[in-house]
CSV table of C-alpha atoms and ligand atoms in Angstrom, one decimal:
chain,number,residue,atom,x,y,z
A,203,UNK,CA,138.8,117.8,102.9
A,204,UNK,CA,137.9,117.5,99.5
A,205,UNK,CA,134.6,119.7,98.3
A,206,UNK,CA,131.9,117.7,97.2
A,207,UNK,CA,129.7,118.3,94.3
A,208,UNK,CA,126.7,120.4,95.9
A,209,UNK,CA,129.0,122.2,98.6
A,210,UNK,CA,128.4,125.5,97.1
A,211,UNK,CA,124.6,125.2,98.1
A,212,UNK,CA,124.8,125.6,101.9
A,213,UNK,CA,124.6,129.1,101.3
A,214,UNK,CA,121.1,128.9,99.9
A,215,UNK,CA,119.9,127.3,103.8
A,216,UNK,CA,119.7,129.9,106.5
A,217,UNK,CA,118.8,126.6,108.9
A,218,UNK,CA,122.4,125.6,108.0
A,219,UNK,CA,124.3,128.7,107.1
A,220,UNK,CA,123.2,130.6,109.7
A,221,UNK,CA,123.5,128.8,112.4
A,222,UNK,CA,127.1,128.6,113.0
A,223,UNK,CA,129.3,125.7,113.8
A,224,UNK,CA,125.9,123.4,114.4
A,225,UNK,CA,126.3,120.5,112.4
A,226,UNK,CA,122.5,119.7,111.2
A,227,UNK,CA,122.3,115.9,110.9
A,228,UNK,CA,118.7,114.9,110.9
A,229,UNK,CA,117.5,115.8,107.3
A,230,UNK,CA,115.5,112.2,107.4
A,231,UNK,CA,113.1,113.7,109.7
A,232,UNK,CA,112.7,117.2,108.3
A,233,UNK,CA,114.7,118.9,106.1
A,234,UNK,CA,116.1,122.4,105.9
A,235,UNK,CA,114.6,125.1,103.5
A,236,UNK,CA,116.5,127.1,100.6
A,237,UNK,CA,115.8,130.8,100.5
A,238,UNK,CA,114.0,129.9,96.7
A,239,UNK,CA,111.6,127.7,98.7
A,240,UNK,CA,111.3,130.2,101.8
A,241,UNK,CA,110.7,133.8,98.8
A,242,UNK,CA,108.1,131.3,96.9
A,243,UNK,CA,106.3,131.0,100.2
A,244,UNK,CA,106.6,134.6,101.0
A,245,UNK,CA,106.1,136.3,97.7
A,246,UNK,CA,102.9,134.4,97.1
A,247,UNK,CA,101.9,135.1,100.6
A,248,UNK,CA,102.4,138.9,100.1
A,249,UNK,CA,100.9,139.2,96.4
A,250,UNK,CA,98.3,136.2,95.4
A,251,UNK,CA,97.2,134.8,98.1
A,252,UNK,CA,93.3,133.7,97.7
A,253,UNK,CA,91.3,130.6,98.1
A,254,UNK,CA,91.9,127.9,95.3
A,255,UNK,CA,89.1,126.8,92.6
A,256,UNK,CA,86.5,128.7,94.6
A,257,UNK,CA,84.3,131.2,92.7
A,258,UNK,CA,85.3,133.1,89.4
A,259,UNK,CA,87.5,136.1,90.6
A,260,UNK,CA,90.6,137.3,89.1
A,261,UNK,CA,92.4,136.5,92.4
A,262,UNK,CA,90.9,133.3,92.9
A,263,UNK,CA,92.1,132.7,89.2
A,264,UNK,CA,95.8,133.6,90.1
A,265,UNK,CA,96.3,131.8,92.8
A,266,UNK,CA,94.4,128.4,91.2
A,267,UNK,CA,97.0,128.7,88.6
A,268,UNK,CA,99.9,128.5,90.9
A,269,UNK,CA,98.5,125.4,93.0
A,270,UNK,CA,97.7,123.5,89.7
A,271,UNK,CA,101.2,124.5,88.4
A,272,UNK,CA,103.1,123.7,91.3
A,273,UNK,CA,100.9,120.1,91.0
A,274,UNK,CA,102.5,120.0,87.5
A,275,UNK,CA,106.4,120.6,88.6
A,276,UNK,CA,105.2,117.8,91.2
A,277,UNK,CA,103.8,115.4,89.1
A,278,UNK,CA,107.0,116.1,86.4
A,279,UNK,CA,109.8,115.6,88.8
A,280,UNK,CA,108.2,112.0,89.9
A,281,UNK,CA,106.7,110.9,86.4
A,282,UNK,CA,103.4,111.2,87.6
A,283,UNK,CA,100.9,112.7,85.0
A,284,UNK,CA,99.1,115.9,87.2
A,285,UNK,CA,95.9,114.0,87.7
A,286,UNK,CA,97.8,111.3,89.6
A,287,UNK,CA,99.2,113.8,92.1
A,288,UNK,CA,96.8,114.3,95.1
A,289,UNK,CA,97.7,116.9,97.6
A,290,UNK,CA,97.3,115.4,101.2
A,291,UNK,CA,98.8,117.1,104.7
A,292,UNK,CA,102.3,114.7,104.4
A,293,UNK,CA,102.7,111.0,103.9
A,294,UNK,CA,101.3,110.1,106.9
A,295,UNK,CA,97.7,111.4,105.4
A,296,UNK,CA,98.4,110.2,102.2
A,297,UNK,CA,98.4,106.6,103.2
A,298,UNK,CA,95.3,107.0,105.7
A,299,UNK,CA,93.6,107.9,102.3
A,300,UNK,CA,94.2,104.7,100.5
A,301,UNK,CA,93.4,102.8,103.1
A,302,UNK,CA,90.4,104.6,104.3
A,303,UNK,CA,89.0,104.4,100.3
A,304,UNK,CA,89.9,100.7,100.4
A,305,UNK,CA,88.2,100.5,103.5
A,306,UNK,CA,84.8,102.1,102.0
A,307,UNK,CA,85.0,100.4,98.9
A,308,UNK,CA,85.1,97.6,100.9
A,309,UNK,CA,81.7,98.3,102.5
A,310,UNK,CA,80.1,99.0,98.7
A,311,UNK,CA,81.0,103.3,98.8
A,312,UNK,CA,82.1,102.7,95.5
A,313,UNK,CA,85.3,101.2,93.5
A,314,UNK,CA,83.9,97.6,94.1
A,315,UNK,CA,86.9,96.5,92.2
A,316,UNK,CA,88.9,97.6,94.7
A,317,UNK,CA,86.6,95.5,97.6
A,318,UNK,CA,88.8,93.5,100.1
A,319,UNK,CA,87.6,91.2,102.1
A,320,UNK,CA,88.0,88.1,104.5
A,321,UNK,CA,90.3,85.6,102.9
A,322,UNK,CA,92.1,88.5,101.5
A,323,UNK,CA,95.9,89.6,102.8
A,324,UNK,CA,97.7,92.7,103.0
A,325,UNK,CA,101.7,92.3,102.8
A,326,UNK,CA,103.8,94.7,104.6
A,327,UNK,CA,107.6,94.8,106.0
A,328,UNK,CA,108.1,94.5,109.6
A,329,UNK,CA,110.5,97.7,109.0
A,330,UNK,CA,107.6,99.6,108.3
A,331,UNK,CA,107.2,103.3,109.4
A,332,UNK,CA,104.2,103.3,111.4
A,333,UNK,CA,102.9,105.4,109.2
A,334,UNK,CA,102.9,102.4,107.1
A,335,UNK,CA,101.6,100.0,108.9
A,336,UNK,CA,99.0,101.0,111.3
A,337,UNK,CA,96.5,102.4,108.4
A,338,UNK,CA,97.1,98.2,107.0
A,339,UNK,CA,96.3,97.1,110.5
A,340,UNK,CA,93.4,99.0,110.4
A,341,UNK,CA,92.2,98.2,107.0
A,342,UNK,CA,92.6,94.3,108.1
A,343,UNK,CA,90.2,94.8,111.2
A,344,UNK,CA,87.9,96.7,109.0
A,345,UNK,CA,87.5,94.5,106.2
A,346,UNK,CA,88.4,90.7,107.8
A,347,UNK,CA,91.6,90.6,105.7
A,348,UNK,CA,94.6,89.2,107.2
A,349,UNK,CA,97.6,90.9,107.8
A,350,UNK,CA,101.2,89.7,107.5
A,351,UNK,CA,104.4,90.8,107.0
A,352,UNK,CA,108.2,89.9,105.7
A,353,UNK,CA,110.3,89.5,108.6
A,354,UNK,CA,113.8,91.5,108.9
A,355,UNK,CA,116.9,90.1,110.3
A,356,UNK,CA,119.2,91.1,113.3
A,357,UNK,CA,120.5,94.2,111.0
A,358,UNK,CA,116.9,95.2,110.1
A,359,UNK,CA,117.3,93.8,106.6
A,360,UNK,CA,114.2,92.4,104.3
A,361,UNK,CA,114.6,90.5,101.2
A,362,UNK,CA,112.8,90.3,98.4
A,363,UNK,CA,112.5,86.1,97.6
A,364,UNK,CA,111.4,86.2,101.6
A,365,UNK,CA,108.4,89.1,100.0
A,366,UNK,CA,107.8,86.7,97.2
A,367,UNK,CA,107.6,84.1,99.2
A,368,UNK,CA,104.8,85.3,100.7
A,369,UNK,CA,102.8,86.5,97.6
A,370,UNK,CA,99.9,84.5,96.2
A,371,UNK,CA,96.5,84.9,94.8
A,372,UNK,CA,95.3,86.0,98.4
A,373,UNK,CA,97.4,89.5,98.4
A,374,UNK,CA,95.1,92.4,98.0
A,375,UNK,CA,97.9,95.1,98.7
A,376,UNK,CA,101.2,94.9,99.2
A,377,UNK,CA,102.9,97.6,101.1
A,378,UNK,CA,106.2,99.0,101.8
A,379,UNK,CA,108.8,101.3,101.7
A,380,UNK,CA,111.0,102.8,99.0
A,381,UNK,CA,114.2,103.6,101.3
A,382,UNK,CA,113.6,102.4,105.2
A,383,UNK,CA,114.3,105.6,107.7
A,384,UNK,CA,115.6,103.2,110.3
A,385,UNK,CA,117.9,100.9,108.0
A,386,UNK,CA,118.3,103.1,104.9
A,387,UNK,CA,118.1,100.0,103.1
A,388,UNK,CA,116.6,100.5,99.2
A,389,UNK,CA,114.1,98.2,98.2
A,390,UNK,CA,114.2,96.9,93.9
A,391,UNK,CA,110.7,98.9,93.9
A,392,UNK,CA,110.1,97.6,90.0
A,393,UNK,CA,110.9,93.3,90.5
A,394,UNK,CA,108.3,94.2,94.1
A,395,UNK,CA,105.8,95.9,91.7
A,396,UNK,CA,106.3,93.3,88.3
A,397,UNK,CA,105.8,90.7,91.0
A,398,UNK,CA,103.0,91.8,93.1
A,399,UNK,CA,101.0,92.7,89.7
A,400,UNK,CA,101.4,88.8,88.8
A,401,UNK,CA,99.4,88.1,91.5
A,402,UNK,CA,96.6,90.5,91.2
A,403,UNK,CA,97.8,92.8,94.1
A,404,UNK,CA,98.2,96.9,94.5
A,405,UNK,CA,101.3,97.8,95.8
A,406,UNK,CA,101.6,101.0,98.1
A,407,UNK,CA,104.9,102.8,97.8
A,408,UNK,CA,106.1,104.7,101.2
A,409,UNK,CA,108.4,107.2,99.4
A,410,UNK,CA,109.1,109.4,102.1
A,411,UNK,CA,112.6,108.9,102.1
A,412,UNK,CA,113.3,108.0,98.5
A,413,UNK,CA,111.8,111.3,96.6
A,414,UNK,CA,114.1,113.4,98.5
A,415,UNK,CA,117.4,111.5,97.4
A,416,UNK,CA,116.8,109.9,94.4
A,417,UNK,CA,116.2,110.0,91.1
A,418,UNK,CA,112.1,108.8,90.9
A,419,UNK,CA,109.9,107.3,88.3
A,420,UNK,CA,106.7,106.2,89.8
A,421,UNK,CA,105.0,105.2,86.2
A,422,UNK,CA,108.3,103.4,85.2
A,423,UNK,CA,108.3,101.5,88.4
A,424,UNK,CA,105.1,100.2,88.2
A,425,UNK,CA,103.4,100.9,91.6
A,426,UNK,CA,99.7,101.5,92.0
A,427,UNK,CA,99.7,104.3,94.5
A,428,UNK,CA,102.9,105.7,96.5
A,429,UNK,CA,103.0,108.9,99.3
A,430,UNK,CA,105.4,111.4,100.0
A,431,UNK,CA,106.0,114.4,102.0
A,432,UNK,CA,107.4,118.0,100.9
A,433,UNK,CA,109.0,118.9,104.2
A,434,UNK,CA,111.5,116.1,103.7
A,435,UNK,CA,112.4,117.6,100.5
A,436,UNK,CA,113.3,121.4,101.1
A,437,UNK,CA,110.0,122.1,101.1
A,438,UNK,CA,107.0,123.6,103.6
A,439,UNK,CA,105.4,121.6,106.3
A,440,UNK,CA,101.7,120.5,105.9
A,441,UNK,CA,101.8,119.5,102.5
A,442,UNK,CA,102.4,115.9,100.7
A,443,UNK,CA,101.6,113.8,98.0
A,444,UNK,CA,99.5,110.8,97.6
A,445,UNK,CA,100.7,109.6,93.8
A,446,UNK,CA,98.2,106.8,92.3
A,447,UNK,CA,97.7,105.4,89.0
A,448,UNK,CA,95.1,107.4,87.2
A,449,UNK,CA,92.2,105.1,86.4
A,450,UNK,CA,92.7,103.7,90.6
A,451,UNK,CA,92.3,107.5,91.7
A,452,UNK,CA,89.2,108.1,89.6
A,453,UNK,CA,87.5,104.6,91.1
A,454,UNK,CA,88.9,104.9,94.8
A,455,UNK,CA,86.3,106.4,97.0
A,456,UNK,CA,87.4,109.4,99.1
A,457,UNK,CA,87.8,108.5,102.5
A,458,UNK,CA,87.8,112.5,103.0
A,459,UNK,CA,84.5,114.2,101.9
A,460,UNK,CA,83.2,118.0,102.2
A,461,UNK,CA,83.1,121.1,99.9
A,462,UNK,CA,85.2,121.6,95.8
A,463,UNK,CA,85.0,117.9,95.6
A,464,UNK,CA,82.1,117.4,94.1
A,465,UNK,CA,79.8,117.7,91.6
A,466,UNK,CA,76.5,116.8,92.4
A,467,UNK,CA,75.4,117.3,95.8
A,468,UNK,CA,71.2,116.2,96.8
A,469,UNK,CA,70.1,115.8,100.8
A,470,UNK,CA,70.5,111.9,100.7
A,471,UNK,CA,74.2,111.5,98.3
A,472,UNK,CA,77.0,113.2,96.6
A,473,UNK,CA,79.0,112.4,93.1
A,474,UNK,CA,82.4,113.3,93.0
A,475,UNK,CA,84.5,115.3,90.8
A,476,UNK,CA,87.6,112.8,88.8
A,477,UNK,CA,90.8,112.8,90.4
A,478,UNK,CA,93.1,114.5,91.9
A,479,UNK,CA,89.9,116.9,92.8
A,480,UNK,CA,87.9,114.2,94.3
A,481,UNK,CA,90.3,113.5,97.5
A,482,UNK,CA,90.9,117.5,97.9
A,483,UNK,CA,88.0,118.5,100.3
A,484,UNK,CA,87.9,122.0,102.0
A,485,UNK,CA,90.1,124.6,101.7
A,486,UNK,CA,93.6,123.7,100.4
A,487,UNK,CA,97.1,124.4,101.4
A,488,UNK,CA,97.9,126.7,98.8
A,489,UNK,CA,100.8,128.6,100.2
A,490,UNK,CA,102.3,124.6,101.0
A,491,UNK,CA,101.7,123.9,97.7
A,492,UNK,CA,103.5,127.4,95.9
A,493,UNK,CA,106.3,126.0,98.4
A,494,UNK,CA,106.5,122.5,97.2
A,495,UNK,CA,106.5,123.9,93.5
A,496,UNK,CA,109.9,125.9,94.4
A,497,UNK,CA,111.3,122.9,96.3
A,498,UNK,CA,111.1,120.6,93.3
A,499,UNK,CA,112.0,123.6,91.0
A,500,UNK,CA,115.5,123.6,93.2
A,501,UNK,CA,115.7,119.9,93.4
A,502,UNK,CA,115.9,119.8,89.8
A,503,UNK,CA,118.0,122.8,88.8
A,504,UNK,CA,120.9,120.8,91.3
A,505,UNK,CA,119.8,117.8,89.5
A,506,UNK,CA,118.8,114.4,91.4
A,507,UNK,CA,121.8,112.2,89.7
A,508,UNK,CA,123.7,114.4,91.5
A,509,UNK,CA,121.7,114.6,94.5
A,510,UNK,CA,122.0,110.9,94.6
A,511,UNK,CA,125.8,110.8,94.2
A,512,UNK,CA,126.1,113.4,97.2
A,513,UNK,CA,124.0,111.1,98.9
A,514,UNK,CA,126.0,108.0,98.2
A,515,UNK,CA,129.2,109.4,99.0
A,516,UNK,CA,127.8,110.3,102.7
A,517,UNK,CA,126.1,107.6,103.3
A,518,UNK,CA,130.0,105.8,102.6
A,519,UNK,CA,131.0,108.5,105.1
A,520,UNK,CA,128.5,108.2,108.0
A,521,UNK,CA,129.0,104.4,107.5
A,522,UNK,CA,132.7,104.5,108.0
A,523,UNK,CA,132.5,107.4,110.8
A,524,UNK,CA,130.1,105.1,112.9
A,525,UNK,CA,132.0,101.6,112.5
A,526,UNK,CA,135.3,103.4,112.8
A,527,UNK,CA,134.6,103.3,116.5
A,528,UNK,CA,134.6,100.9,119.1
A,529,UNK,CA,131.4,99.5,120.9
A,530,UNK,CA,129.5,101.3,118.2
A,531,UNK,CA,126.9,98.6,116.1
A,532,UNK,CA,126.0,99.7,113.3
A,533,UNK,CA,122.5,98.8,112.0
A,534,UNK,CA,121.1,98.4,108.0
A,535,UNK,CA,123.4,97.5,105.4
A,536,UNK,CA,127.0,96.3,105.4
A,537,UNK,CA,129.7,99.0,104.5
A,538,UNK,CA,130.5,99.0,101.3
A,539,UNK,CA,126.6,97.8,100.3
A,540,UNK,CA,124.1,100.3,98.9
A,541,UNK,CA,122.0,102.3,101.8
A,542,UNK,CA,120.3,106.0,101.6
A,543,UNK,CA,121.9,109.1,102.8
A,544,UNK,CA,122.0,108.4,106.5
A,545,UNK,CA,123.4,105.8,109.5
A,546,UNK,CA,121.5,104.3,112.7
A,547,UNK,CA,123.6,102.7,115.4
A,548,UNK,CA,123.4,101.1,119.0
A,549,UNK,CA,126.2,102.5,121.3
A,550,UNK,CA,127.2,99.7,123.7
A,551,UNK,CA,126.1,100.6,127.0
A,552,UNK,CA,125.0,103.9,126.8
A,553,UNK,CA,121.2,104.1,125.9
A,554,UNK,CA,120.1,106.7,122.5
A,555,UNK,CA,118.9,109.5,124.5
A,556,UNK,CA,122.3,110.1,126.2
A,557,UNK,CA,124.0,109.6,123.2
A,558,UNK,CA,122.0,112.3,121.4
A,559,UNK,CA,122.1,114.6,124.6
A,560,UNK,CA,125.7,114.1,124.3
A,561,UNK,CA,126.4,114.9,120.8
A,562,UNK,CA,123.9,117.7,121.7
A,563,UNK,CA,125.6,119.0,123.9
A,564,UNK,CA,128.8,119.3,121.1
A,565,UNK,CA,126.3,121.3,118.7
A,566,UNK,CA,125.7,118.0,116.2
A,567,UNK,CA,121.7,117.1,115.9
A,568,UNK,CA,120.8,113.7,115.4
A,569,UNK,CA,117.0,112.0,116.2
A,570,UNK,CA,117.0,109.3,118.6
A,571,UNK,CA,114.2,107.3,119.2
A,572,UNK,CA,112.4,104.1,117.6
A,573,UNK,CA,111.7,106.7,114.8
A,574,UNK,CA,108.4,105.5,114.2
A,575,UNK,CA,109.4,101.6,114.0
A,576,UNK,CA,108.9,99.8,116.8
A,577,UNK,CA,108.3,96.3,115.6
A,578,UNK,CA,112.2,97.2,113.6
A,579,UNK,CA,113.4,97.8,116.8
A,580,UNK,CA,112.0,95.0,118.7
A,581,UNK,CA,113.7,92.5,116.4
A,582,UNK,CA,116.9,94.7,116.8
A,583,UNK,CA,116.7,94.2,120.3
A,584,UNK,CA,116.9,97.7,121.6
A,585,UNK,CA,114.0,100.3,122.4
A,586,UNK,CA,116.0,103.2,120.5
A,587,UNK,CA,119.0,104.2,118.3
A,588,UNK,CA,120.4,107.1,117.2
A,589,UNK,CA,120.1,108.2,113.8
A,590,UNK,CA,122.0,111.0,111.6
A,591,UNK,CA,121.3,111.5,108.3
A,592,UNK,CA,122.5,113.8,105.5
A,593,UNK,CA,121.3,115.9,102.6
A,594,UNK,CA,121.8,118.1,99.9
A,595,UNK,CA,123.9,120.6,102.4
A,596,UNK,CA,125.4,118.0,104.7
A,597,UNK,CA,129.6,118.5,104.3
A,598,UNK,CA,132.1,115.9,104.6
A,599,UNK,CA,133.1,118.1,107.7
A,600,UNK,CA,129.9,117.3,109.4
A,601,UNK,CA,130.1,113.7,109.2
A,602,UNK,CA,133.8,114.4,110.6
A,603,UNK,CA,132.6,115.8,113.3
A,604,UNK,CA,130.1,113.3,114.4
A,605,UNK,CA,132.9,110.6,113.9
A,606,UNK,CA,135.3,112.2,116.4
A,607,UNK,CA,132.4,113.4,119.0
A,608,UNK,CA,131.4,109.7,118.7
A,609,UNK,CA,134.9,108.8,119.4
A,610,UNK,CA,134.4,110.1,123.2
A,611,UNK,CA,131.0,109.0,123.8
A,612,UNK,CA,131.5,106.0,125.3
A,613,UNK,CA,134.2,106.8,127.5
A,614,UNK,CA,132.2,110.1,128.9
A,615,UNK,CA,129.7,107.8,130.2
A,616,UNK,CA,132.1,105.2,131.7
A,617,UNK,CA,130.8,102.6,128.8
A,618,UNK,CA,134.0,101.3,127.5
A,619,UNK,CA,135.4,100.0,131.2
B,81,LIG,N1,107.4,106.9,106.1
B,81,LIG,C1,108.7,107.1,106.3
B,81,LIG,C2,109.7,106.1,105.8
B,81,LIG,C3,109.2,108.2,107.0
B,81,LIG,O1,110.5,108.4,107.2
B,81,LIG,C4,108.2,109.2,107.5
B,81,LIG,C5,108.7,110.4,108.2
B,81,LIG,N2,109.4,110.1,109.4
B,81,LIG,C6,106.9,108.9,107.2
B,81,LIG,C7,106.5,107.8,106.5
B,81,LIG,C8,105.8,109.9,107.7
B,81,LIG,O2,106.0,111.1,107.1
B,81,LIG,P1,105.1,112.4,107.6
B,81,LIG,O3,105.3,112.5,109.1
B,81,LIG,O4,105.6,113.5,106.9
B,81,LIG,O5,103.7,112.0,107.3
């Protein structure tokens, strides 16, 4: 096999390095950790740890300055400005904070530009995350707004004149996602945005699985607010990133409320500090944070062009190891077409859960599962498929080795008679 650009990193991941002959494929869902990320973590742990913009000690001053500057490597690496980076747990929390703002400014908690209302709609994707969808379901019920959605075809695919088609005056919001999980189809996030702001709408931007793989300019594209989550990206768990437009963040409302976001605070009301520190009640996740700084730092130093062109040449890979073999659909874009970093497929008479036991079974990890998408799946027609996706430390020999183990599957569970 030829070596690919980034092989030299897998080195830098004890979750890959160390663990033998297991072929890690399930990066979409979590990603493994680079000893710069996992030191970062630990060295701040051991030597400034302290509560964050709390009080006026020397240790409390330390430690703000790392959380603020890992906010700034953040912010740089998506071309955010730093008071357009709001920490939240993942992207999950992230989007519950947009909509619960919307929500309140809705019911006159402030931001009364942002009000929506009945005779309003919210546009999403039925290939939505859930994470993407159930926050807009809510807002609808809460405000009277309707909800509807652009409908995806029997490979899970959107386009944008059926998204257009179904803008007008009425959208409020218009929500959807960067690179689908499922499908790892990418959306032309810049026409979405251009056209959404002709009608007067916010656009949401679920970039959970587009920060990790590619290149990202959040104020070049145009969207109003977007979320992300570090642990997708080589960084630590319980930290993401809810990006928004500056002048939105400062009129939002927070849909999250408590101590450090404040400024004035009486028995009856509160006023809130300007973003990001409005949204960032209680005591933050600084260690996260130091962690997230370090992932980006990394990202960076392999450079995302080439993280992108890793990723492109595996997802030609996984594309061509899953339709090499028989009985084996393949779901999201065509080969040869442009798709993220990973492949979901239907194996013909054997359901997900066997197939991932199976591959289990030869050390290869995959997710199975509606992964979060059940209305995707629905219109697929199947309650689960098996996904494998790849990163920055994902070999050509990996992918090899899910095609051949795929090779077998059928036949081990008597599918292909
Ligand atoms: N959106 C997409 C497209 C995702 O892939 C995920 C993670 N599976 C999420 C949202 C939610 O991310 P988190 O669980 O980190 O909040």
């Amino acid at each position: 096999t030829p070596p690919h650009p980034l092989v030299d990193v897998r080195a830098d991941f004890p979750g890959v390095a160390g663990r033998g002959d297991r072929v890690y494929l399930d990066s979409a869902a979590t990603a493994q950790r680079p000893e710069a990320v996992i030191a970062a973590e630990a060295g701040f742990t051991r030597s400034d740890y302290a509560a964050v913009h709390r009080g006026s000690s020397m240790a409390t001053g330390e430690a703000t300055f790392a959380f603020e500057t890992a906010r700034e490597k953040v912010a740089a690496f998506v071309g955010a400005g730093e008071r357009e980076i709001v920490w939240a747990e993942n992207a999950t929390d992230a989007l519950n904070l947009v909509a619960g703002g919307l929500s309140d400014a809705s019911r006159g908690l402030g931001g009364e530009r942002l009000a929506i209302g009945e005779g309003d709609e919210i546009l999403v994707t039925e290939a939505e995350h859930h994470a993407n969808l159930i926050p807009w379901q809510r807002l609808a019920r809460r405000t009277g707004a309707t909800l509807r959605w652009v409908p995806v075809d029997d490979r899970g695919l959107w386009t944008v004149d059926d998204l257009r088609a179904r803008l007008s005056p009425r959208t409020a919001l218009v929500a959807f996602s960067h690179v689908s999980n499922v499908t790892g189809l990418i959306a032309p996030v810049a026409d979405i945005a251009a056209a959404a702001r002709d009608v007067g709408a916010l656009t949401v931007l679920d970039a959970c699985q587009s920060a990790p793989h590619l290149p990202l300019d959040l104020g070049a594209l145009g969207v109003d607010f977007a979320a992300f989550s570090a642990h997708k990206m080589l960084g630590p768990t319980g930290i993401g990133v809810l990006y928004g437009r500056a002048e939105l963040l400062d009129e939002l409302p927070p849909a999250r409320t408590g101590g450090s976001a404040i400024t004035t605070v009486t028995m009856e009301d509160a006023e809130f500090l300007p973003s990001p520190h409005r949204f960032e009640a209680g005591t933050q996740p600084v260690t996260q944070a130091v962690g997230f700084g370090a992932a980006v730092d990394y990202l960076t130093r392999l450079d995302m062009r080439d993280v992108r062109a890793h990723g492109a040449e595996l997802a030609g890979r996984l594309v061509d190891a899953v339709s090499a073999v028989p009985g084996v659909r393949l779901v999201g874009p065509r080969p040869g077409e442009d798709r993220a970093a990973l492949a979901s497929f239907v194996v013909d008479g054997v359901h997900a859960h066997d197939v991932g036991q199976f591959l289990d079974d030869r050390g290869i990890t995959v997710r199975t599962g509606h992964h979060c998408a059940q209305p995707l799946h629905r219109r697929l027609g199947t309650a689960a498929t098996t996904r494998a996706s790849a990163y920055v430390y994902t070999a050509p020999d990996d992918v090899d080795a899910l095609g051949s183990a795929l090779g077998e599957v059928r036949a081990f569970f008597g599918a292909d008679r």
